[in-house]
mmCIF file with all atom_site columns, C-alpha atoms in Angstrom:
data_model
loop_
_atom_site.group_PDB
_atom_site.id
_atom_site.type_symbol
_atom_site.label_atom_id
_atom_site.label_alt_id
_atom_site.label_comp_id
_atom_site.label_asym_id
_atom_site.label_entity_id
_atom_site.label_seq_id
_atom_site.pdbx_PDB_ins_code
_atom_site.Cartn_x
_atom_site.Cartn_y
_atom_site.Cartn_z
_atom_site.occupancy
_atom_site.B_iso_or_equiv
_atom_site.pdbx_formal_charge
_atom_site.auth_seq_id
_atom_site.auth_comp_id
_atom_site.auth_asym_id
_atom_site.auth_atom_id
_atom_site.pdbx_PDB_model_num
ATOM 1   C CA . MET A 1 1   ? 20.535 30.604 -14.413 1.00 0.00 ? 1   MET A CA 1
ATOM 2   C CA . THR A 1 2   ? 19.825 29.223 -17.907 1.00 0.00 ? 2   THR A CA 1
ATOM 3   C CA . ARG A 1 3   ? 16.283 28.272 -16.923 1.00 0.00 ? 3   ARG A CA 1
ATOM 4   C CA . GLU A 1 4   ? 15.539 31.791 -15.681 1.00 0.00 ? 4   GLU A CA 1
ATOM 5   C CA . ALA A 1 5   ? 17.058 33.384 -18.793 1.00 0.00 ? 5   ALA A CA 1
ATOM 6   C CA . ALA A 1 6   ? 15.035 31.088 -21.063 1.00 0.00 ? 6   ALA A CA 1
ATOM 7   C CA . LEU A 1 7   ? 11.847 31.911 -19.140 1.00 0.00 ? 7   LEU A CA 1
ATOM 8   C CA . SER A 1 8   ? 12.642 35.621 -19.370 1.00 0.00 ? 8   SER A CA 1
ATOM 9   C CA . ALA A 1 9   ? 13.003 35.331 -23.152 1.00 0.00 ? 9   ALA A CA 1
ATOM 10  C CA . ALA A 1 10  ? 9.748  33.365 -23.378 1.00 0.00 ? 10  ALA A CA 1
ATOM 11  C CA . ALA A 1 11  ? 7.975  36.054 -21.328 1.00 0.00 ? 11  ALA A CA 1
ATOM 12  C CA . ARG A 1 12  ? 8.904  38.498 -24.091 1.00 0.00 ? 12  ARG A CA 1
ATOM 13  C CA . GLY A 1 13  ? 7.080  36.246 -26.540 1.00 0.00 ? 13  GLY A CA 1
ATOM 14  C CA . TRP A 1 14  ? 10.289 34.826 -28.007 1.00 0.00 ? 14  TRP A CA 1
ATOM 15  C CA . ARG A 1 15  ? 10.205 31.154 -28.969 1.00 0.00 ? 15  ARG A CA 1
ATOM 16  C CA . VAL A 1 16  ? 12.862 29.343 -26.933 1.00 0.00 ? 16  VAL A CA 1
ATOM 17  C CA . LEU A 1 17  ? 14.535 25.962 -27.472 1.00 0.00 ? 17  LEU A CA 1
ATOM 18  C CA . PRO A 1 18  ? 17.076 23.958 -25.477 1.00 0.00 ? 18  PRO A CA 1
ATOM 19  C CA . LEU A 1 19  ? 20.565 23.484 -26.905 1.00 0.00 ? 19  LEU A CA 1
ATOM 20  C CA . ARG A 1 20  ? 23.013 20.612 -26.556 1.00 0.00 ? 20  ARG A CA 1
ATOM 21  C CA . ARG A 1 21  ? 25.229 20.773 -23.520 1.00 0.00 ? 21  ARG A CA 1
ATOM 22  C CA . LEU A 1 22  ? 28.994 20.806 -23.346 1.00 0.00 ? 22  LEU A CA 1
ATOM 23  C CA . LEU A 1 23  ? 30.793 17.750 -22.046 1.00 0.00 ? 23  LEU A CA 1
ATOM 24  C CA . PRO A 1 24  ? 34.095 17.764 -20.156 1.00 0.00 ? 24  PRO A CA 1
ATOM 25  C CA . GLY A 1 25  ? 36.942 18.614 -22.463 1.00 0.00 ? 25  GLY A CA 1
ATOM 26  C CA . GLY A 1 26  ? 34.796 20.937 -24.551 1.00 0.00 ? 26  GLY A CA 1
ATOM 27  C CA . ARG A 1 27  ? 33.063 18.166 -26.500 1.00 0.00 ? 27  ARG A CA 1
ATOM 28  C CA . CYS A 1 28  ? 29.434 18.416 -27.581 1.00 0.00 ? 28  CYS A CA 1
ATOM 29  C CA . ALA A 1 29  ? 26.779 16.137 -26.091 1.00 0.00 ? 29  ALA A CA 1
ATOM 30  C CA . CYS A 1 30  ? 25.561 15.293 -29.610 1.00 0.00 ? 30  CYS A CA 1
ATOM 31  C CA . GLY A 1 31  ? 28.258 12.616 -29.728 1.00 0.00 ? 31  GLY A CA 1
ATOM 32  C CA . ASP A 1 32  ? 29.836 13.823 -32.977 1.00 0.00 ? 32  ASP A CA 1
ATOM 33  C CA . ASP A 1 33  ? 33.577 14.165 -32.339 1.00 0.00 ? 33  ASP A CA 1
ATOM 34  C CA . GLY A 1 34  ? 33.783 16.500 -35.339 1.00 0.00 ? 34  GLY A CA 1
ATOM 35  C CA . CYS A 1 35  ? 30.888 18.738 -34.243 1.00 0.00 ? 35  CYS A CA 1
ATOM 36  C CA . VAL A 1 36  ? 31.410 22.269 -35.538 1.00 0.00 ? 36  VAL A CA 1
ATOM 37  C CA . ALA A 1 37  ? 28.609 23.808 -33.431 1.00 0.00 ? 37  ALA A CA 1
ATOM 38  C CA . VAL A 1 38  ? 29.687 22.549 -30.013 1.00 0.00 ? 38  VAL A CA 1
ATOM 39  C CA . GLY A 1 39  ? 26.973 23.358 -27.482 1.00 0.00 ? 39  GLY A CA 1
ATOM 40  C CA . LYS A 1 40  ? 25.215 25.618 -29.959 1.00 0.00 ? 40  LYS A CA 1
ATOM 41  C CA . HIS A 1 41  ? 22.707 23.402 -31.727 1.00 0.00 ? 41  HIS A CA 1
ATOM 42  C CA . PRO A 1 42  ? 19.222 22.231 -30.745 1.00 0.00 ? 42  PRO A CA 1
ATOM 43  C CA . LEU A 1 43  ? 18.721 19.377 -28.343 1.00 0.00 ? 43  LEU A CA 1
ATOM 44  C CA . PHE A 1 44  ? 16.138 17.774 -30.595 1.00 0.00 ? 44  PHE A CA 1
ATOM 45  C CA . ASN A 1 45  ? 15.082 17.554 -34.231 1.00 0.00 ? 45  ASN A CA 1
ATOM 46  C CA . GLY A 1 46  ? 12.094 19.565 -35.393 1.00 0.00 ? 46  GLY A CA 1
ATOM 47  C CA . TRP A 1 47  ? 13.036 22.504 -33.201 1.00 0.00 ? 47  TRP A CA 1
ATOM 48  C CA . GLN A 1 48  ? 11.394 24.912 -35.659 1.00 0.00 ? 48  GLN A CA 1
ATOM 49  C CA . ARG A 1 49  ? 7.999  23.442 -34.736 1.00 0.00 ? 49  ARG A CA 1
ATOM 50  C CA . VAL A 1 50  ? 8.722  22.835 -31.065 1.00 0.00 ? 50  VAL A CA 1
ATOM 51  C CA . ALA A 1 51  ? 10.409 26.098 -30.018 1.00 0.00 ? 51  ALA A CA 1
ATOM 52  C CA . SER A 1 52  ? 7.985  27.770 -27.649 1.00 0.00 ? 52  SER A CA 1
ATOM 53  C CA . ALA A 1 53  ? 7.167  30.869 -25.625 1.00 0.00 ? 53  ALA A CA 1
ATOM 54  C CA . ASP A 1 54  ? 4.947  28.801 -23.324 1.00 0.00 ? 54  ASP A CA 1
ATOM 55  C CA . ALA A 1 55  ? 6.385  29.212 -19.815 1.00 0.00 ? 55  ALA A CA 1
ATOM 56  C CA . GLU A 1 56  ? 5.299  25.770 -18.638 1.00 0.00 ? 56  GLU A CA 1
ATOM 57  C CA . ARG A 1 57  ? 6.888  24.016 -21.599 1.00 0.00 ? 57  ARG A CA 1
ATOM 58  C CA . VAL A 1 58  ? 10.090 26.074 -21.348 1.00 0.00 ? 58  VAL A CA 1
ATOM 59  C CA . ALA A 1 59  ? 10.396 25.475 -17.597 1.00 0.00 ? 59  ALA A CA 1
ATOM 60  C CA . GLY A 1 60  ? 9.963  21.743 -18.189 1.00 0.00 ? 60  GLY A CA 1
ATOM 61  C CA . TRP A 1 61  ? 12.922 21.627 -20.543 1.00 0.00 ? 61  TRP A CA 1
ATOM 62  C CA . TRP A 1 62  ? 15.220 22.838 -17.760 1.00 0.00 ? 62  TRP A CA 1
ATOM 63  C CA . ASN A 1 63  ? 13.593 20.776 -15.052 1.00 0.00 ? 63  ASN A CA 1
ATOM 64  C CA . GLY A 1 64  ? 16.360 18.206 -14.974 1.00 0.00 ? 64  GLY A CA 1
ATOM 65  C CA . SER A 1 65  ? 16.203 17.153 -18.619 1.00 0.00 ? 65  SER A CA 1
ATOM 66  C CA . SER A 1 66  ? 18.592 19.748 -20.019 1.00 0.00 ? 66  SER A CA 1
ATOM 67  C CA . ASP A 1 67  ? 21.590 21.463 -18.576 1.00 0.00 ? 67  ASP A CA 1
ATOM 68  C CA . GLY A 1 68  ? 22.574 23.002 -21.883 1.00 0.00 ? 68  GLY A CA 1
ATOM 69  C CA . GLY A 1 69  ? 22.074 26.527 -23.077 1.00 0.00 ? 69  GLY A CA 1
ATOM 70  C CA . TYR A 1 70  ? 19.057 27.979 -24.773 1.00 0.00 ? 70  TYR A CA 1
ATOM 71  C CA . GLY A 1 71  ? 18.425 29.370 -28.205 1.00 0.00 ? 71  GLY A CA 1
ATOM 72  C CA . ILE A 1 72  ? 15.797 31.710 -29.546 1.00 0.00 ? 72  ILE A CA 1
ATOM 73  C CA . ALA A 1 73  ? 14.013 30.938 -32.801 1.00 0.00 ? 73  ALA A CA 1
ATOM 74  C CA . THR A 1 74  ? 14.196 34.134 -34.819 1.00 0.00 ? 74  THR A CA 1
ATOM 75  C CA . GLY A 1 75  ? 12.005 35.260 -37.669 1.00 0.00 ? 75  GLY A CA 1
ATOM 76  C CA . ALA A 1 76  ? 8.248  35.389 -37.988 1.00 0.00 ? 76  ALA A CA 1
ATOM 77  C CA . GLY A 1 77  ? 7.487  33.179 -34.976 1.00 0.00 ? 77  GLY A CA 1
ATOM 78  C CA . SER A 1 78  ? 9.291  35.475 -32.557 1.00 0.00 ? 78  SER A CA 1
ATOM 79  C CA . ASP A 1 79  ? 9.183  38.667 -34.624 1.00 0.00 ? 79  ASP A CA 1
ATOM 80  C CA . LEU A 1 80  ? 12.949 38.974 -34.266 1.00 0.00 ? 80  LEU A CA 1
ATOM 81  C CA . VAL A 1 81  ? 15.607 39.688 -36.834 1.00 0.00 ? 81  VAL A CA 1
ATOM 82  C CA . VAL A 1 82  ? 19.239 39.022 -35.948 1.00 0.00 ? 82  VAL A CA 1
ATOM 83  C CA . VAL A 1 83  ? 22.186 40.662 -37.642 1.00 0.00 ? 83  VAL A CA 1
ATOM 84  C CA . ASP A 1 84  ? 25.411 38.752 -37.035 1.00 0.00 ? 84  ASP A CA 1
ATOM 85  C CA . LEU A 1 85  ? 28.429 40.921 -37.799 1.00 0.00 ? 85  LEU A CA 1
ATOM 86  C CA . ASP A 1 86  ? 31.794 39.234 -38.178 1.00 0.00 ? 86  ASP A CA 1
ATOM 87  C CA . PRO A 1 87  ? 34.425 41.925 -37.593 1.00 0.00 ? 87  PRO A CA 1
ATOM 88  C CA . ARG A 1 88  ? 37.180 39.573 -38.807 1.00 0.00 ? 88  ARG A CA 1
ATOM 89  C CA . HIS A 1 89  ? 35.664 39.655 -42.283 1.00 0.00 ? 89  HIS A CA 1
ATOM 90  C CA . GLY A 1 90  ? 34.638 43.316 -42.573 1.00 0.00 ? 90  GLY A CA 1
ATOM 91  C CA . GLY A 1 91  ? 31.134 42.786 -41.203 1.00 0.00 ? 91  GLY A CA 1
ATOM 92  C CA . VAL A 1 92  ? 30.993 45.964 -39.139 1.00 0.00 ? 92  VAL A CA 1
ATOM 93  C CA . GLU A 1 93  ? 32.233 48.130 -42.001 1.00 0.00 ? 93  GLU A CA 1
ATOM 94  C CA . SER A 1 94  ? 29.891 46.576 -44.572 1.00 0.00 ? 94  SER A CA 1
ATOM 95  C CA . PHE A 1 95  ? 26.894 46.884 -42.213 1.00 0.00 ? 95  PHE A CA 1
ATOM 96  C CA . SER A 1 96  ? 27.777 50.521 -41.468 1.00 0.00 ? 96  SER A CA 1
ATOM 97  C CA . ALA A 1 97  ? 27.999 51.223 -45.199 1.00 0.00 ? 97  ALA A CA 1
ATOM 98  C CA . ALA A 1 98  ? 24.585 49.611 -45.758 1.00 0.00 ? 98  ALA A CA 1
ATOM 99  C CA . VAL A 1 99  ? 23.060 51.759 -43.008 1.00 0.00 ? 99  VAL A CA 1
ATOM 100 C CA . ARG A 1 100 ? 24.587 54.924 -44.462 1.00 0.00 ? 100 ARG A CA 1
ATOM 101 C CA . GLU A 1 101 ? 23.250 54.000 -47.907 1.00 0.00 ? 101 GLU A CA 1
ATOM 102 C CA . ALA A 1 102 ? 19.762 53.339 -46.527 1.00 0.00 ? 102 ALA A CA 1
ATOM 103 C CA . GLN A 1 103 ? 19.771 56.698 -44.743 1.00 0.00 ? 103 GLN A CA 1
ATOM 104 C CA . ARG A 1 104 ? 20.551 58.494 -48.022 1.00 0.00 ? 104 ARG A CA 1
ATOM 105 C CA . GLU A 1 105 ? 17.526 56.970 -49.748 1.00 0.00 ? 105 GLU A CA 1
#
């Protein structure tokens, strides 16, 4: 399933990268017992250069070498902007206020 989702994202022109997998007990495969991004950080260093929309490369990452999730490199390389709203800290309200303000201008 992850492989197909990563390939689907790459087909949209989004630069994909493999993420670390989760180990039994909810630990991260990075080996850091204090990892704060469990299963949510890149499998390798230099991911900014290596993230790719090339279907062959992306398929190869999930051809037995990775059973972790996938990430999408945002920004200029994928032409994506991500807005992460944290409702626990007023994110939705502050974003809504910013939209209303922009609409008034």
